[in-house]
PDB file of C-alpha atoms in Angstrom:
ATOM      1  CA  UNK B  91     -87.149 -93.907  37.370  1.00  0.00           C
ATOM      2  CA  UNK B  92     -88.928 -91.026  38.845  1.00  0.00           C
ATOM      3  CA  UNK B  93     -92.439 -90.187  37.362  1.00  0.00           C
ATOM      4  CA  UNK B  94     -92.496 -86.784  36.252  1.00  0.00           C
ATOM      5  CA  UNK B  95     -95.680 -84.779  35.799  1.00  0.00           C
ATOM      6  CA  UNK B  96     -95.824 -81.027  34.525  1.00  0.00           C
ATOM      7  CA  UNK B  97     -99.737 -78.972  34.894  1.00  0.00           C
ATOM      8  CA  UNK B  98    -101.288 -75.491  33.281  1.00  0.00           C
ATOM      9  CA  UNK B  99     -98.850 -73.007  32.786  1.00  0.00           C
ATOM     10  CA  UNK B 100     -95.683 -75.253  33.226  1.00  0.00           C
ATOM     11  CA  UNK B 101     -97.248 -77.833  30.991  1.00  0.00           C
ATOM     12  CA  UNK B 102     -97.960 -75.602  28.470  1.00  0.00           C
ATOM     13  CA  UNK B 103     -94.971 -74.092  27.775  1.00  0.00           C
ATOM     14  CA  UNK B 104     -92.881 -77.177  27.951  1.00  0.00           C
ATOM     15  CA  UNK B 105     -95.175 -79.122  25.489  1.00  0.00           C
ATOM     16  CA  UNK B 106     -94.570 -82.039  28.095  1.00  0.00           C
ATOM     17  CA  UNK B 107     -97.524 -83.136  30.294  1.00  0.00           C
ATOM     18  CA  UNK B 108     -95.294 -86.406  31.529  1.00  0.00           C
ATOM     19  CA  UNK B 109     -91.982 -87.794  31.263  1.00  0.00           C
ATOM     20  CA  UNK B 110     -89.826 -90.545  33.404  1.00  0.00           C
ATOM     21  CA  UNK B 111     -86.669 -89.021  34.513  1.00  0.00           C
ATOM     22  CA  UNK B 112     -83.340 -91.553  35.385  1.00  0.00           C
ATOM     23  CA  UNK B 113     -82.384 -90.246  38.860  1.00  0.00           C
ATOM     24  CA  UNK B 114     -78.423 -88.684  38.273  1.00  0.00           C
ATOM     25  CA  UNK B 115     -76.329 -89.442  40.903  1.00  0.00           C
ATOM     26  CA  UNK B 116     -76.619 -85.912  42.684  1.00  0.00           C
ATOM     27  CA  UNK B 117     -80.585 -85.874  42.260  1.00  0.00           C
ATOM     28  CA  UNK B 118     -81.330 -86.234  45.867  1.00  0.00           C
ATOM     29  CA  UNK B 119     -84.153 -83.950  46.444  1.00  0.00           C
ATOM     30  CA  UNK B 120     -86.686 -82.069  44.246  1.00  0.00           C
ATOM     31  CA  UNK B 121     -84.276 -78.916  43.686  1.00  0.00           C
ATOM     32  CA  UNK B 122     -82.088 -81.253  42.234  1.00  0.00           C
ATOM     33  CA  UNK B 123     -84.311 -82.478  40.158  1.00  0.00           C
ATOM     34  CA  UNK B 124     -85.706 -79.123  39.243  1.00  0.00           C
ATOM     35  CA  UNK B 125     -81.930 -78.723  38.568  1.00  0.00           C
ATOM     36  CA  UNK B 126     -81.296 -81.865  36.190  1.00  0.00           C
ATOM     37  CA  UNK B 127     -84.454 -80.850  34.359  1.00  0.00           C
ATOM     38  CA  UNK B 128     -83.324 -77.048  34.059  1.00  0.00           C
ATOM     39  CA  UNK B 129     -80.333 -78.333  32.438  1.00  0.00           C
ATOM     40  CA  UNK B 130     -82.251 -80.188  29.520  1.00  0.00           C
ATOM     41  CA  UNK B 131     -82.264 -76.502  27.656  1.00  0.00           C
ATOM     42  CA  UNK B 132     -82.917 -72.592  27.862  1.00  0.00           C
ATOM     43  CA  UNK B 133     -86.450 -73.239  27.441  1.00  0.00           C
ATOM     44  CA  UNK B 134     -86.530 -75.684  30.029  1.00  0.00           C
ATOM     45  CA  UNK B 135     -84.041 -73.675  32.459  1.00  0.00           C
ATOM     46  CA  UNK B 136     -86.466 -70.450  32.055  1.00  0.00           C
ATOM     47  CA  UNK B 137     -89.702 -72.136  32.828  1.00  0.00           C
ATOM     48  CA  UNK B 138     -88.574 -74.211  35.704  1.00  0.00           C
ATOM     49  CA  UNK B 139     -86.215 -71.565  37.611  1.00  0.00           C
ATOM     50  CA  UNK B 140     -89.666 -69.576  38.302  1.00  0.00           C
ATOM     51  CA  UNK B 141     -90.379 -68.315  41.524  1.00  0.00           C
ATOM     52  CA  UNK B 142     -93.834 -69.286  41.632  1.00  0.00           C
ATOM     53  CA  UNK B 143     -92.556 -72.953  40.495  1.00  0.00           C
ATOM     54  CA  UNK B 144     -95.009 -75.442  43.022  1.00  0.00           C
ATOM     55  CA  UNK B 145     -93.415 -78.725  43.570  1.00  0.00           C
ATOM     56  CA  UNK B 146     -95.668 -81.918  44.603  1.00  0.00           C
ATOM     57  CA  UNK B 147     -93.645 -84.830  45.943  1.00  0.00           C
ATOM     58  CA  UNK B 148     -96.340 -88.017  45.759  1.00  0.00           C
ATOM     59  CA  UNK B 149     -99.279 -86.014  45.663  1.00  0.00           C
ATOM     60  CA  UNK B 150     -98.407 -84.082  48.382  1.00  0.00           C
ATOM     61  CA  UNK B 151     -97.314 -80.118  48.353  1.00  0.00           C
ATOM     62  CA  UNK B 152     -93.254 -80.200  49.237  1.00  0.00           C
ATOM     63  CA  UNK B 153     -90.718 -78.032  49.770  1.00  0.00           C
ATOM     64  CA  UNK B 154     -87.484 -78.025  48.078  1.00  0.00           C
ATOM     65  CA  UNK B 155     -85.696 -79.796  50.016  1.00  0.00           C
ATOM     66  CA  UNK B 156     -88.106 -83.145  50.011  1.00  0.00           C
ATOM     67  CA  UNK B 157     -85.894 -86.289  49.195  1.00  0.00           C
ATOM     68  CA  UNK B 158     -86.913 -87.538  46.005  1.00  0.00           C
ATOM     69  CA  UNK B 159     -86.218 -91.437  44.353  1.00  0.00           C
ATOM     70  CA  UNK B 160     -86.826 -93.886  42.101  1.00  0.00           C
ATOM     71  CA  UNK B 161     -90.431 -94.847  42.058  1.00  0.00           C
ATOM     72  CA  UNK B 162     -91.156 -91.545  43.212  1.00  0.00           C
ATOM     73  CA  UNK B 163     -94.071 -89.090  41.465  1.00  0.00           C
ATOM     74  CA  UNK B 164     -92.814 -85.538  41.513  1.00  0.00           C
ATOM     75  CA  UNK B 165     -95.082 -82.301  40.189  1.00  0.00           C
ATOM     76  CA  UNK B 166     -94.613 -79.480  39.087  1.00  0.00           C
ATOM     77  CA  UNK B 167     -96.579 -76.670  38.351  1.00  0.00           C
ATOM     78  CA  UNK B 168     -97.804 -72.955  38.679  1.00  0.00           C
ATOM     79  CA  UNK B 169     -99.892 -71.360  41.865  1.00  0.00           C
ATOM     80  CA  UNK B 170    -103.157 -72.866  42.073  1.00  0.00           C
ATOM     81  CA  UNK B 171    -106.409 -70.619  41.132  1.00  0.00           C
ATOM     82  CA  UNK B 172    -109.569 -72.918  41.312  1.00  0.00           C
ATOM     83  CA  UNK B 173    -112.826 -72.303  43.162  1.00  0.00           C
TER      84      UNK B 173
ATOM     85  CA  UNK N  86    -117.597 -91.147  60.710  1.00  0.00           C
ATOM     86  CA  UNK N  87    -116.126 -88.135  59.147  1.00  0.00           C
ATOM     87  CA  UNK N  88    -115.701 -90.442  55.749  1.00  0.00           C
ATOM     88  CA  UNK N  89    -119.355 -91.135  55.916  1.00  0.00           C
ATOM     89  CA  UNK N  90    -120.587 -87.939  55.883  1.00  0.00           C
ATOM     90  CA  UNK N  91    -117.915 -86.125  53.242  1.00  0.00           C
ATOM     91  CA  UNK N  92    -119.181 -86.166  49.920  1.00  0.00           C
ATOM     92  CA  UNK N  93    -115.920 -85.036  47.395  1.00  0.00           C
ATOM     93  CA  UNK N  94    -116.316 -85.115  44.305  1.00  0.00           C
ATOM     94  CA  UNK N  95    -114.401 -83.882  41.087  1.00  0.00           C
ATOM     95  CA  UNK N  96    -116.630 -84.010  37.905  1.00  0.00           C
ATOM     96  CA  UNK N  97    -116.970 -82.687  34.375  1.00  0.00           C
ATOM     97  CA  UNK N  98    -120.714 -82.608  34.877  1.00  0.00           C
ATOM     98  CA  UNK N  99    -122.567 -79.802  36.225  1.00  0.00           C
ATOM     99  CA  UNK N 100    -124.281 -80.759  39.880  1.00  0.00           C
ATOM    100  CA  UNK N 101    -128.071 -79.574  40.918  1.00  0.00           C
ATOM    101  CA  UNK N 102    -127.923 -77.293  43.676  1.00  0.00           C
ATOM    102  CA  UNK N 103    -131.316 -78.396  44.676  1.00  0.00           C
ATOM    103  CA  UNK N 104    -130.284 -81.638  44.697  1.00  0.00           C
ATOM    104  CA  UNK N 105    -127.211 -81.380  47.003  1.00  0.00           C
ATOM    105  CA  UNK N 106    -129.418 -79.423  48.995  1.00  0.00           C
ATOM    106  CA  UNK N 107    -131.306 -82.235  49.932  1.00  0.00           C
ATOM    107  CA  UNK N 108    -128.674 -84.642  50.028  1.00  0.00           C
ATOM    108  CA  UNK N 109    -127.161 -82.604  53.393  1.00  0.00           C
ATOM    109  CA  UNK N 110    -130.326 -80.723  54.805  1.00  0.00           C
ATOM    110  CA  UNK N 111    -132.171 -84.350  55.195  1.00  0.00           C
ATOM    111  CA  UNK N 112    -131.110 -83.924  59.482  1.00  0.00           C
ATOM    112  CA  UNK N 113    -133.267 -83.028  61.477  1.00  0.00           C
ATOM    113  CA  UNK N 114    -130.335 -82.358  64.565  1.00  0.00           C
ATOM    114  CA  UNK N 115    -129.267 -79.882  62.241  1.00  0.00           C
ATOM    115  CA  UNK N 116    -130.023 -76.372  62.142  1.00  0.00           C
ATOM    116  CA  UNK N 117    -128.098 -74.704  60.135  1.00  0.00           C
ATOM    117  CA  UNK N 118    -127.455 -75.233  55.876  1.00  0.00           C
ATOM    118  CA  UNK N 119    -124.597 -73.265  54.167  1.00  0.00           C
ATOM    119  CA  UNK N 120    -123.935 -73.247  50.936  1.00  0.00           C
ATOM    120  CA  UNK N 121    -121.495 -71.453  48.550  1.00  0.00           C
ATOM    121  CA  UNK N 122    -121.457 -72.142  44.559  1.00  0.00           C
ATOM    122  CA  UNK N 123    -118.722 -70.556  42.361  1.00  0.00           C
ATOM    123  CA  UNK N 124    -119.784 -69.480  38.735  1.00  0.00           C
ATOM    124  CA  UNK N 125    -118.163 -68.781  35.585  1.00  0.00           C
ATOM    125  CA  UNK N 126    -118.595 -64.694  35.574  1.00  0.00           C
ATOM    126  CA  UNK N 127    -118.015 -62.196  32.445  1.00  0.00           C
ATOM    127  CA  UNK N 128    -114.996 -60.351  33.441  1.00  0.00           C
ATOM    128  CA  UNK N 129    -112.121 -60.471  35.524  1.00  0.00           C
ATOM    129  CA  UNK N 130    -108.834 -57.993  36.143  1.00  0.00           C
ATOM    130  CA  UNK N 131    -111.095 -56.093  33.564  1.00  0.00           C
ATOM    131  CA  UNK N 132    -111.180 -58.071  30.814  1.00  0.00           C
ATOM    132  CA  UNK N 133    -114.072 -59.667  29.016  1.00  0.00           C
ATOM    133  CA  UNK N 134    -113.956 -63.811  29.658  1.00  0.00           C
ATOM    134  CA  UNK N 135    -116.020 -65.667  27.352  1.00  0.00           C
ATOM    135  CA  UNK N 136    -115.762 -69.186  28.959  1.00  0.00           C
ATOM    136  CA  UNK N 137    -113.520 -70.716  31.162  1.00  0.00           C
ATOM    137  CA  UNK N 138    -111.325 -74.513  31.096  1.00  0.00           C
ATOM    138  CA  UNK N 139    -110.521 -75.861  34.634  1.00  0.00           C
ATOM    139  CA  UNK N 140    -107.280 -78.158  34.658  1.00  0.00           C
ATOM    140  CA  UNK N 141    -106.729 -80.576  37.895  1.00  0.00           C
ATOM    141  CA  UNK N 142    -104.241 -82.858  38.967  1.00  0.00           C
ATOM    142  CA  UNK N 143    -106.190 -85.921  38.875  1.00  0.00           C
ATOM    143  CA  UNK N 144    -105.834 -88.489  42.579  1.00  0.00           C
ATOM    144  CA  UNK N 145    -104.088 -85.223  44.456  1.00  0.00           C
ATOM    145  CA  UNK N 146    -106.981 -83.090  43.734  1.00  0.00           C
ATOM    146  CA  UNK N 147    -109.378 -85.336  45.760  1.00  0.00           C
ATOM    147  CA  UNK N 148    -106.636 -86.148  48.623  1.00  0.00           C
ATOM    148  CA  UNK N 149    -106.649 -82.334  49.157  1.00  0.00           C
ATOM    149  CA  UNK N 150    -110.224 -82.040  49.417  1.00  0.00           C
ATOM    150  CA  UNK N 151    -110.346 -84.534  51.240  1.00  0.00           C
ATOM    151  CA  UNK N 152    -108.066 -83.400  53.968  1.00  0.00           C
ATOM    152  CA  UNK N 153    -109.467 -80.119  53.674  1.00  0.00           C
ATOM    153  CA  UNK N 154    -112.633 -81.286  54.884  1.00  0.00           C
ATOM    154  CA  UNK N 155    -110.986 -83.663  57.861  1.00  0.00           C
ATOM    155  CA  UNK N 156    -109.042 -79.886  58.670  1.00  0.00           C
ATOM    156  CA  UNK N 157    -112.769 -78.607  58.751  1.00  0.00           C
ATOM    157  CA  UNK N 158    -113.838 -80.856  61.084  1.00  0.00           C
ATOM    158  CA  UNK N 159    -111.528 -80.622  63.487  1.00  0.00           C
ATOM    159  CA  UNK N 160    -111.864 -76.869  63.759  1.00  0.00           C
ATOM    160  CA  UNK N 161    -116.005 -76.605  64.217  1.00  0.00           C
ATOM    161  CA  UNK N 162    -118.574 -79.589  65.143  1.00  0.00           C
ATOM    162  CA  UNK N 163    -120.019 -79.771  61.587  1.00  0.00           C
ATOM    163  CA  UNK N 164    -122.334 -82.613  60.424  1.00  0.00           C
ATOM    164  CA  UNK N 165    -122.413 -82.953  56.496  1.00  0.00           C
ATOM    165  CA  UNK N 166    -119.677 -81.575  54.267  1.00  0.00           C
ATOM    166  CA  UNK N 167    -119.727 -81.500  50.346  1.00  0.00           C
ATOM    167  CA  UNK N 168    -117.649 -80.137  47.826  1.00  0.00           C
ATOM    168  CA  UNK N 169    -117.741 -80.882  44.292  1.00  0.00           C
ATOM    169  CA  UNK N 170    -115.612 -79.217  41.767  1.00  0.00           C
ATOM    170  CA  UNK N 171    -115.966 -79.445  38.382  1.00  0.00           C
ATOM    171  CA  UNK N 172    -113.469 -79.388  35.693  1.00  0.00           C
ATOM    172  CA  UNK N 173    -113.132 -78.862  31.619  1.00  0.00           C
ATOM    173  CA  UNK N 174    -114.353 -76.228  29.540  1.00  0.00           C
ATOM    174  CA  UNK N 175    -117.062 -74.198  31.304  1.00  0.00           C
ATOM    175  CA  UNK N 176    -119.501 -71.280  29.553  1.00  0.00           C
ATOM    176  CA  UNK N 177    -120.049 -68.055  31.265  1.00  0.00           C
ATOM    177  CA  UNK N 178    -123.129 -68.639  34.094  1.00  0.00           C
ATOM    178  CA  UNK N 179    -121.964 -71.706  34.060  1.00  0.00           C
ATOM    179  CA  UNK N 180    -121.238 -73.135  37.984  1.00  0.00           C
ATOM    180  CA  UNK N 181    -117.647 -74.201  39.070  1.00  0.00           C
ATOM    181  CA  UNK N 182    -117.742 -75.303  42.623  1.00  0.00           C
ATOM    182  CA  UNK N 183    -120.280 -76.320  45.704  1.00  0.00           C
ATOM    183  CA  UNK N 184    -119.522 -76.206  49.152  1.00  0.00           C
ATOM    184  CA  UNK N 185    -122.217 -77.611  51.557  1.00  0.00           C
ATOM    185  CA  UNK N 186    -122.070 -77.575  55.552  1.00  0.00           C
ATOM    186  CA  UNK N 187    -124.221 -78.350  58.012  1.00  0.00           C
ATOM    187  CA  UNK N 188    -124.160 -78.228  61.866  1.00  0.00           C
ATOM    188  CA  UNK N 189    -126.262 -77.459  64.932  1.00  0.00           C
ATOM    189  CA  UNK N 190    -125.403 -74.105  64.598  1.00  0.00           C
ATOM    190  CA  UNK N 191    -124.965 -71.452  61.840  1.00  0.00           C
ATOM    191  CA  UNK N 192    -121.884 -69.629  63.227  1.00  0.00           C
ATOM    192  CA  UNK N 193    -119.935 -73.144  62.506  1.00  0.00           C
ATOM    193  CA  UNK N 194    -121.718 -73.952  59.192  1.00  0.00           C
ATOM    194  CA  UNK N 195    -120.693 -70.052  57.645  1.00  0.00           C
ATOM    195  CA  UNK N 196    -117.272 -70.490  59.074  1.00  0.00           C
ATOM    196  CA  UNK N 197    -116.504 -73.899  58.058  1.00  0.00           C
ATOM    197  CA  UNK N 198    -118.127 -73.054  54.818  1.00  0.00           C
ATOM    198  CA  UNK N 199    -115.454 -69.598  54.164  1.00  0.00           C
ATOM    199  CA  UNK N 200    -112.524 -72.129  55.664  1.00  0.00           C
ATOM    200  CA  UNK N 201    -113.505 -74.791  52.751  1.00  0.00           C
ATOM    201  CA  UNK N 202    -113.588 -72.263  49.980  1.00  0.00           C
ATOM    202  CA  UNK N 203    -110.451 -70.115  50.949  1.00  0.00           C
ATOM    203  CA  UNK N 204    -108.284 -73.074  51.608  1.00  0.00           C
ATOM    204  CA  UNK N 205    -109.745 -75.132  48.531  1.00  0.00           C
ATOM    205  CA  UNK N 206    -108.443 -71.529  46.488  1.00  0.00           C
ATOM    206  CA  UNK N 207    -105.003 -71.726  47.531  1.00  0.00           C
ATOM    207  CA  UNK N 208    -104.415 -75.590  48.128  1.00  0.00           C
ATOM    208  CA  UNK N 209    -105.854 -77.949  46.051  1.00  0.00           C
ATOM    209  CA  UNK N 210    -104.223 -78.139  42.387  1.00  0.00           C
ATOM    210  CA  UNK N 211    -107.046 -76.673  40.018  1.00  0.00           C
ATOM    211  CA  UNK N 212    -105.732 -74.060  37.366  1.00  0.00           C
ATOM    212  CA  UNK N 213    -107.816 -71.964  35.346  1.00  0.00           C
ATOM    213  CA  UNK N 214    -107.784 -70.977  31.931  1.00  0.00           C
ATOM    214  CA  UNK N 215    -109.831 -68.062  30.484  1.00  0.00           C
ATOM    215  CA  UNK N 216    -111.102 -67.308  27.313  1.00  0.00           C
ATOM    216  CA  UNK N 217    -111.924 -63.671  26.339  1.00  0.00           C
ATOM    217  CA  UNK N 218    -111.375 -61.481  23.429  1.00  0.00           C
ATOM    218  CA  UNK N 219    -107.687 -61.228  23.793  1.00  0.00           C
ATOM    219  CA  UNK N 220    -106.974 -65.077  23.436  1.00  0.00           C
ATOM    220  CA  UNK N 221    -106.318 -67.278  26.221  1.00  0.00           C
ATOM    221  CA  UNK N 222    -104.364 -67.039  29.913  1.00  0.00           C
ATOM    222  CA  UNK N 223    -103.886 -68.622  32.630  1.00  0.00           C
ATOM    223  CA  UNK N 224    -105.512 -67.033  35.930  1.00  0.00           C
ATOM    224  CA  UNK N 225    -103.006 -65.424  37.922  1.00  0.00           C
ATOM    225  CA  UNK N 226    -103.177 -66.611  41.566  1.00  0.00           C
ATOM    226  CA  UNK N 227    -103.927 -63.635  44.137  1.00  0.00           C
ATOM    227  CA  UNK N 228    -102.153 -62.468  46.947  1.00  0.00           C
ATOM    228  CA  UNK N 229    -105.647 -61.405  48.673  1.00  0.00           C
ATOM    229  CA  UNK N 230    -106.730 -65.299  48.224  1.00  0.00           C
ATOM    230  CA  UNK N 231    -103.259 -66.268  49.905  1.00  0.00           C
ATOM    231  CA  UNK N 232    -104.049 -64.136  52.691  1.00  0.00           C
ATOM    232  CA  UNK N 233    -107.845 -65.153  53.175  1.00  0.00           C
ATOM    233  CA  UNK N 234    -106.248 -68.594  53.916  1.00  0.00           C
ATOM    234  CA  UNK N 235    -103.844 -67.593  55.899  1.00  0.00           C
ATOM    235  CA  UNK N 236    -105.974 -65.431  58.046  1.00  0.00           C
ATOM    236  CA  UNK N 237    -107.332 -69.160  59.504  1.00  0.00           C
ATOM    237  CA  UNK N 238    -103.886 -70.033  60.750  1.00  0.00           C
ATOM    238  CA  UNK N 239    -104.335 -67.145  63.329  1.00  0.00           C
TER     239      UNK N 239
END
């Protein structure tokens, strides 16, 4: 299972703050995931194909293309603004 | 060393400038104390704001500063480094964030200090939320705080 954790603006709309995801076959990296999740529904495909979408792969910032599996804690979530 | 001396912490509570004064200005080798606090103000893009909710990403938010501050270090010969950012529901006046530096001399303490801030703005995951009279949104993040950090990679 892959830890999934959603913050502020992505959190919010979802209504999710946390969910654990079974890995699909083709979920090899964090697009894919991003992908899988998309999929779930409209609401879910609008919020997660933005462009500003921020994806943390174990606590760290990642790009897309970050190999992501089982065990794994994957982020998501808007441009941050503290300070 | 560096460990030592970096003081990080992520809080609901408010923190006493005095007292984080003295906790980095006790060294006598140093001559130079910089210090930048953030505060809740009463507008922003125009708008009236009325109080302010931080969100955070609680264990990556203090890796970040963390590394941050190690970043700091290795780019000017700085003594004592704090940062302490607060999080929840803040009212307007209200401080958000301290930076602290300290070094021999003040051209590394003011640089380190405008490093800290404009890299803690655009990489470690804090999210605002204001309150105002039209309801409540989420702080857009700035292109102009994107560049101040990028201006460092130069």
């Amino acid at each position: 299972m892959i830890n999934v954790l959603f913050f502020a603006q992505v959190r919010e709309l979802l209504g999710e703050n946390a969910l654990k995801v079974e890995a699909s076959d083709s979920t090899k990296t964090a697009e894919d995931l991003r992908a899988q999740l998309a999929a779930k529904n409209d609401k879910w495909g609008k919020v997660l194909a933005s462009d500003k979408l921020l994806v943390a792969v174990n606590q760290t910032i990642s790009s897309w293309d970050t190999p992501v599996e089982d065990g794994d804690e994957v982020a998501f979530f808007p441009p941050v603004t503290g300070g | 060393m560096s460990a030592f001396l970096d003081r990080v912490l992520v809080q609901t509570q408010d923190f006493s400038v005095p007292d984080e004064y003295a906790r980095i200005a006790d060294d006598n080798s140093d001559g130079a104390v910089v210090t930048f606090i953030g505060k809740v103000r009463d507008f922003n893009d125009g708008s009236a704001v009325t109080d302010l909710t931080l969100e955070h990403y609680p264990g990556m938010t203090e890796a970040v500063l963390n590394q941050i501050a190690v970043e700091a270090r290795e780019r000017w010969p700085l003594n004592k480094v704090t940062i302490i950012h607060r999080v929840g529901t803040m009212a307007l006046g209200e401080q958000i964030v301290f930076i602290g530096v300290t070094s021999a001399h003040r051209k590394a303490a003011f640089a380190a200090c405008e490093f800290l801030i404009d890299f803690l703005k655009t990489k470690a995951p804090f999210w605002k939320l204001e309150a105002g009279d039209q309801g409540k949104n989420w702080v857009e993040a700035k292109d102009a705080d994107e560049q101040a950090a990028k201006m460092w990679q130069k």
